[in-house]
Each structure stands twice: as structure tokens, then as C-alpha cells.
Amino acid sequence: EANAAFFGRPGVSRGQEKSAYPQARVAALVECGTHAVFAAEAGPLAVHETELAQRLFSSLMPGMLLLADRGFRGFDLWRAAATTGADLLWRVKNDAVLPVRTLLEDGSYLSEIVAARDKNHRADPIRVRVIEYTLGHDGSGTVYRLITTILGPKAASATSLAALYAQRWEIESTLDEIKTHQGGPRLVLRSQHPRGVEQEIFAFLLVHHALRDLMHQAARQSDQDPDRISFTRTLRIIRRHVTDQAAFSPLPNDAGPGHGPA
């Protein structure tokens, strides 16, 4: 009951009005090349993912390129992320108003975005570069519209950015590794209280990070791409080497040093 009151239960389309289990919402930053989760925030379902995402921006810095899909839209969110110094490459909806200000030699163009509250006066615009392309051979495929803080084609061509955006799906593979393979099918967290649930969530993320760090080290030693190393095989190897002692519950907080497993 404590978890249901704190996290909330999602609605369902059939039968009962609410699902059988409470659900937590998690937003994360994942490094595409290694699948390492390097920042995460958890909260109740009532907290929108964009709010959780904004709490992650303190982990961004110059030299990074942040990819995001259409769910992470909004003028204020874009400005907050860009203020960190990281470059951005986000997909926007096809009906977004992006006037052509300057057409560039690679087919992309410079435009501007404004807040919804400023759409009539456009007094506080942010300059962006727009890249549009279609995936499909007959011209009837999916149309993608990307906006980026990288304004010059010499810094990154439209073709290279379009190809790079496909790497955003690496986070979906990462979530599958954590929820399906590491956690097991139909994963249900066992804690009966919100703080314990949050602790479990971050424990899963930390274990995944340790696995991915091990894979990264192995990839460097063998001069391979980390994507070429199997996560499921790594997970099976680690599980075979973990002793039963790792399943012991931690001792109470007042237990002094040397009174149990660390």
C-alpha cells in the first residue's frame, strides 16, 4: 500500500481501472558506445519524464552530444540542456513550426525555436539547425526532423548527424539488458516501501554499470568494439562466479565494522 500511495498505479485498458502493481518512472543518460548508464533519476508515475530528465542535466558537459526523441521536446527543456555546454541532437514532431532562415550547402537549414508563450512575438528565439530526411526506398517511409545546436555543416554534416541519430536506440537495448536479461522476465521489485524500491532500482543500475565496465575493459584489451561483446554471455559468466554469500541481507545500520560481509 505504501508503494501504491507513493508511486501510483498505471491505468489499464481492460478489466480493472488500475494495474495490479505500482510502477516507478525512471529517466537515464546512457553512453551509446558502451551502454553504460552514467546518470539516472527515479520517481512516481505522476512525475513526467521531462521533469526527471531535467534533473539529469547536471551530468552533461561540453564535449558530449545528447540524443533525445520526440518525447523530450520543449523550448525550456532545450535551453536548460544547451546551457550545460553539451551539444544537442533531438528529434521533433513533423508539424513543428521551423521557418527556414538560411539554407545550408548540405541540405540542412538554420531556423529558430521559441516558447509556446512567445509564438506570436518571437521575442526570445533560439537558433537551431534543422535536418530532415526520410527512411525508405520509395519515398513513402518515415520522415525524421532533427534539430541540433551544431550549426555548421563543417562541424558535422547532415548525413553524419542523421546516421548518428540512429544510435539513440542504444538506450532501448540498454533497458532490455537491465529489465529482461539482468532482472529476468516479468521483473517485480520485492521491497514493500518506496525508499527500498528506489534502492533496488539503483542497485540494478549499479550492477549493470559494473557489468558494462567489465565488458569495456575486455573490449579495450582485445581491441574490439564493446558492442561486439555479448551482454548475456557476460551476465552468465558473472552469475557462475557469484557465491551464495552475496544473497545475504545486509546487517542493521548500527552493526559496527567487521560484523558481517561488506
Coordinates of C-alpha atoms in Angstrom, one line a residue:
E1 CA 0.0 0.0 0.0
A2 CA 2.9 2.4 0.7
N3 CA 4.3 1.8 -2.7
A4 CA 0.9 2.3 -4.4
A5 CA 0.4 5.6 -2.5
F6 CA 3.9 6.9 -3.4
F7 CA 4.4 5.7 -6.9
G8 CA 0.9 5.2 -8.2
R9 CA -0.6 2.5 -10.4
P10 CA -0.9 3.0 -14.2
G11 CA -4.3 2.7 -15.8
V12 CA -5.2 -0.4 -17.9
S13 CA -7.5 -0.7 -20.9
R14 CA -9.2 -3.9 -19.9
G15 CA -10.8 -5.2 -16.7
Q16 CA -9.9 -3.2 -13.6
E17 CA -9.3 0.5 -13.7
K18 CA -5.7 0.3 -12.3
S19 CA -2.9 -2.3 -12.8
A20 CA -2.1 -4.9 -10.2
Y21 CA 1.3 -3.4 -9.4
P22 CA 2.5 0.1 -8.7
Q23 CA 5.1 1.4 -11.2
A24 CA 8.1 3.7 -10.9
R25 CA 9.3 6.0 -13.6
V26 CA 13.0 6.2 -14.4
A27 CA 14.9 8.5 -16.7
A28 CA 18.5 7.9 -17.5
L29 CA 21.5 9.0 -19.5
V30 CA 23.2 6.2 -21.4
E31 CA 26.5 6.3 -23.3
C32 CA 25.8 4.9 -26.7
G33 CA 29.2 3.4 -27.3
T34 CA 29.3 1.3 -24.1
H35 CA 25.6 1.1 -22.9
A36 CA 26.8 2.5 -19.6
V37 CA 24.1 4.3 -17.5
F38 CA 26.0 7.2 -16.1
A39 CA 23.1 9.2 -14.5
A40 CA 19.6 8.2 -13.5
E41 CA 16.5 9.6 -11.7
A42 CA 13.6 7.7 -10.3
G43 CA 10.2 8.9 -9.2
P44 CA 6.4 8.3 -9.1
L45 CA 4.4 8.0 -12.3
A46 CA 2.9 11.4 -11.6
V47 CA 6.3 13.0 -12.3
H48 CA 6.7 13.5 -16.1
E49 CA 9.7 12.0 -17.8
T50 CA 10.8 15.5 -18.9
E51 CA 11.0 16.7 -15.3
L52 CA 13.1 13.7 -14.4
A53 CA 15.3 14.4 -17.5
Q54 CA 15.9 17.9 -16.4
R55 CA 17.4 16.6 -13.1
L56 CA 19.9 14.7 -15.2
F57 CA 21.3 17.8 -17.0
S58 CA 23.9 18.4 -14.2
S59 CA 25.7 15.3 -15.6
L60 CA 26.1 16.9 -19.0
M61 CA 29.2 18.8 -20.0
P62 CA 31.0 20.3 -23.1
G63 CA 32.2 17.6 -25.5
M64 CA 29.1 15.5 -25.1
L65 CA 26.3 15.1 -27.7
L66 CA 22.9 14.4 -26.2
L67 CA 20.4 12.5 -28.4
A68 CA 16.7 12.5 -27.5
D69 CA 13.4 11.5 -29.2
R70 CA 10.2 13.5 -29.7
G71 CA 9.0 12.9 -26.2
F72 CA 11.7 15.4 -24.9
R73 CA 10.5 18.5 -26.6
G74 CA 10.0 22.0 -25.4
F75 CA 11.8 25.3 -25.5
D76 CA 12.6 25.5 -21.8
L77 CA 14.0 21.9 -21.7
W78 CA 16.1 22.6 -24.8
R79 CA 17.5 25.8 -23.3
A80 CA 18.3 24.1 -20.0
A81 CA 20.2 21.2 -21.7
A82 CA 22.1 23.6 -24.0
T83 CA 23.2 25.7 -21.1
T84 CA 25.3 22.8 -19.9
G85 CA 27.6 23.3 -22.9
A86 CA 26.8 19.9 -24.3
D87 CA 25.6 19.7 -27.9
L88 CA 22.1 18.5 -28.6
L89 CA 20.5 16.4 -31.4
W90 CA 16.8 15.9 -30.8
R91 CA 14.0 14.7 -33.0
V92 CA 10.9 17.0 -33.2
K93 CA 7.4 16.4 -34.5
N94 CA 6.9 16.8 -38.2
D95 CA 4.3 19.6 -37.6
A96 CA 6.7 21.7 -35.5
V97 CA 7.0 25.2 -36.9
L98 CA 10.6 25.6 -38.1
P99 CA 10.9 28.5 -40.5
V100 CA 13.8 28.4 -43.0
R101 CA 16.2 31.3 -42.2
T102 CA 19.3 30.1 -44.1
L103 CA 19.6 27.1 -46.4
L104 CA 23.0 25.3 -46.0
E105 CA 25.0 23.5 -48.6
D106 CA 24.4 20.0 -47.2
G107 CA 20.6 20.4 -47.4
S108 CA 20.1 21.3 -43.7
Y109 CA 18.9 24.8 -42.8
L110 CA 19.1 27.3 -40.0
S111 CA 15.9 28.0 -38.1
E112 CA 14.7 29.1 -34.7
I113 CA 12.5 27.7 -31.9
V114 CA 10.5 29.8 -29.5
A115 CA 8.5 29.0 -26.4
A116 CA 4.8 28.5 -26.8
R117 CA 4.1 31.6 -24.7
D118 CA 6.2 33.6 -27.2
K119 CA 5.0 32.1 -30.5
N120 CA 3.2 35.4 -31.6
H121 CA 6.0 37.8 -30.8
R122 CA 9.1 35.6 -31.2
A123 CA 11.0 37.9 -29.0
D124 CA 13.3 35.3 -27.4
P125 CA 14.2 32.8 -30.1
I126 CA 16.9 30.1 -30.0
R127 CA 18.9 29.4 -33.2
V128 CA 18.9 25.8 -34.3
R129 CA 19.9 23.8 -37.4
V130 CA 17.3 21.5 -38.9
I131 CA 18.0 18.2 -40.6
E132 CA 15.2 16.4 -42.5
Y133 CA 15.3 13.0 -44.1
T134 CA 13.2 10.0 -45.0
L135 CA 13.9 6.4 -44.2
G136 CA 12.6 4.2 -47.0
H137 CA 13.4 3.4 -50.6
D138 CA 10.2 4.5 -52.3
G139 CA 9.8 7.9 -50.7
S140 CA 6.9 6.8 -48.5
G141 CA 9.0 5.9 -45.4
T142 CA 9.2 7.6 -42.1
V143 CA 10.1 11.3 -42.2
Y144 CA 12.6 12.5 -39.5
R145 CA 13.1 16.1 -38.4
L146 CA 16.1 16.7 -36.2
I147 CA 17.2 19.9 -34.6
T148 CA 20.8 20.5 -33.3
T149 CA 23.0 23.0 -31.6
I150 CA 25.7 22.2 -34.1
L151 CA 25.0 25.0 -36.6
G152 CA 27.8 24.4 -39.2
P153 CA 28.0 21.6 -41.8
K154 CA 31.8 21.6 -41.4
A155 CA 31.5 20.7 -37.8
A156 CA 29.1 17.8 -38.6
S157 CA 27.3 17.1 -41.9
A158 CA 23.6 16.5 -42.2
T159 CA 24.3 12.9 -43.3
S160 CA 26.6 12.1 -40.4
L161 CA 24.1 13.5 -37.9
A162 CA 21.2 11.6 -39.4
A163 CA 23.3 8.4 -39.2
L164 CA 24.3 9.2 -35.7
Y165 CA 20.7 9.7 -34.5
A166 CA 20.0 6.1 -35.1
Q167 CA 22.3 5.4 -32.2
R168 CA 19.6 6.8 -29.9
W169 CA 18.1 3.3 -29.9
E170 CA 21.0 2.0 -28.0
I171 CA 19.2 3.1 -24.8
E172 CA 16.4 0.8 -25.7
S173 CA 18.9 -2.1 -25.9
T174 CA 20.3 -1.0 -22.5
L175 CA 16.8 -1.1 -20.9
D176 CA 16.3 -4.5 -22.3
E177 CA 19.6 -5.7 -20.8
I178 CA 18.5 -4.4 -17.4
K179 CA 14.8 -5.4 -17.3
T180 CA 14.7 -8.6 -19.4
H181 CA 18.1 -10.2 -19.0
Q182 CA 19.5 -8.9 -15.7
G183 CA 16.2 -8.7 -13.9
G184 CA 14.5 -11.7 -15.6
P185 CA 11.2 -11.9 -17.3
R186 CA 8.2 -10.2 -15.6
L187 CA 10.5 -8.4 -13.2
V188 CA 8.8 -7.3 -10.0
L189 CA 10.8 -5.5 -7.3
R190 CA 10.4 -7.0 -3.9
S191 CA 10.6 -4.1 -1.5
Q192 CA 7.4 -3.1 0.3
H193 CA 8.4 0.6 0.9
P194 CA 9.3 3.4 -1.5
R195 CA 12.8 4.0 -0.2
G196 CA 13.5 0.3 -0.6
V197 CA 12.2 0.3 -4.1
E198 CA 14.4 3.2 -5.1
Q199 CA 17.4 1.4 -3.5
E200 CA 16.6 -1.7 -5.6
I201 CA 16.3 0.4 -8.8
F202 CA 19.7 2.0 -8.3
A203 CA 21.2 -1.4 -7.3
F204 CA 20.1 -2.8 -10.6
L205 CA 21.7 0.2 -12.4
L206 CA 24.9 -0.1 -10.4
V207 CA 25.2 -3.9 -11.2
H208 CA 24.6 -3.1 -14.9
H209 CA 27.2 -0.4 -14.8
A210 CA 29.7 -2.8 -13.3
L211 CA 29.0 -5.4 -16.0
R212 CA 29.4 -2.8 -18.7
D213 CA 32.6 -1.6 -17.2
L214 CA 34.0 -5.1 -17.2
M215 CA 32.9 -5.5 -20.9
H216 CA 34.5 -2.2 -21.8
Q217 CA 37.8 -3.3 -20.2
A218 CA 37.7 -6.6 -22.1
A219 CA 37.0 -4.8 -25.3
R220 CA 40.0 -2.5 -24.9
Q221 CA 42.3 -5.4 -24.1
S222 CA 41.2 -7.2 -27.2
D223 CA 40.9 -4.1 -29.4
Q224 CA 37.2 -4.6 -30.1
D225 CA 34.1 -2.5 -30.1
P226 CA 32.2 -3.0 -26.8
D227 CA 29.1 -3.7 -29.0
R228 CA 30.8 -6.9 -30.2
I229 CA 30.8 -8.5 -26.7
S230 CA 27.7 -10.3 -25.6
F231 CA 25.9 -8.9 -22.6
T232 CA 24.0 -12.1 -21.9
R233 CA 27.2 -14.2 -22.0
T234 CA 28.9 -11.8 -19.7
L235 CA 26.0 -12.0 -17.3
R236 CA 26.0 -15.8 -17.3
I237 CA 29.8 -15.8 -16.6
I238 CA 29.4 -13.4 -13.7
R239 CA 26.5 -15.3 -12.2
R240 CA 28.5 -18.5 -12.2
H241 CA 31.2 -16.8 -10.2
V242 CA 29.0 -15.1 -7.6
T243 CA 28.8 -17.0 -4.3
D244 CA 25.7 -17.6 -2.2
Q245 CA 27.0 -15.2 0.3
A246 CA 26.1 -12.3 -2.0
A247 CA 22.4 -13.1 -1.3
F248 CA 22.6 -12.4 2.4
S249 CA 20.6 -9.5 3.7
P250 CA 22.7 -6.5 4.9
L251 CA 23.1 -6.1 8.7
P252 CA 21.3 -3.2 10.5
N253 CA 22.9 0.2 10.3
D254 CA 24.2 0.1 13.9
A255 CA 26.4 -3.0 13.2
G256 CA 30.0 -2.0 13.5
P257 CA 32.8 -2.8 11.1
G258 CA 33.9 -6.4 10.9
H259 CA 30.5 -7.7 11.9
G260 CA 29.4 -9.1 8.5
P261 CA 30.0 -9.1 4.8
A262 CA 30.8 -5.7 3.3

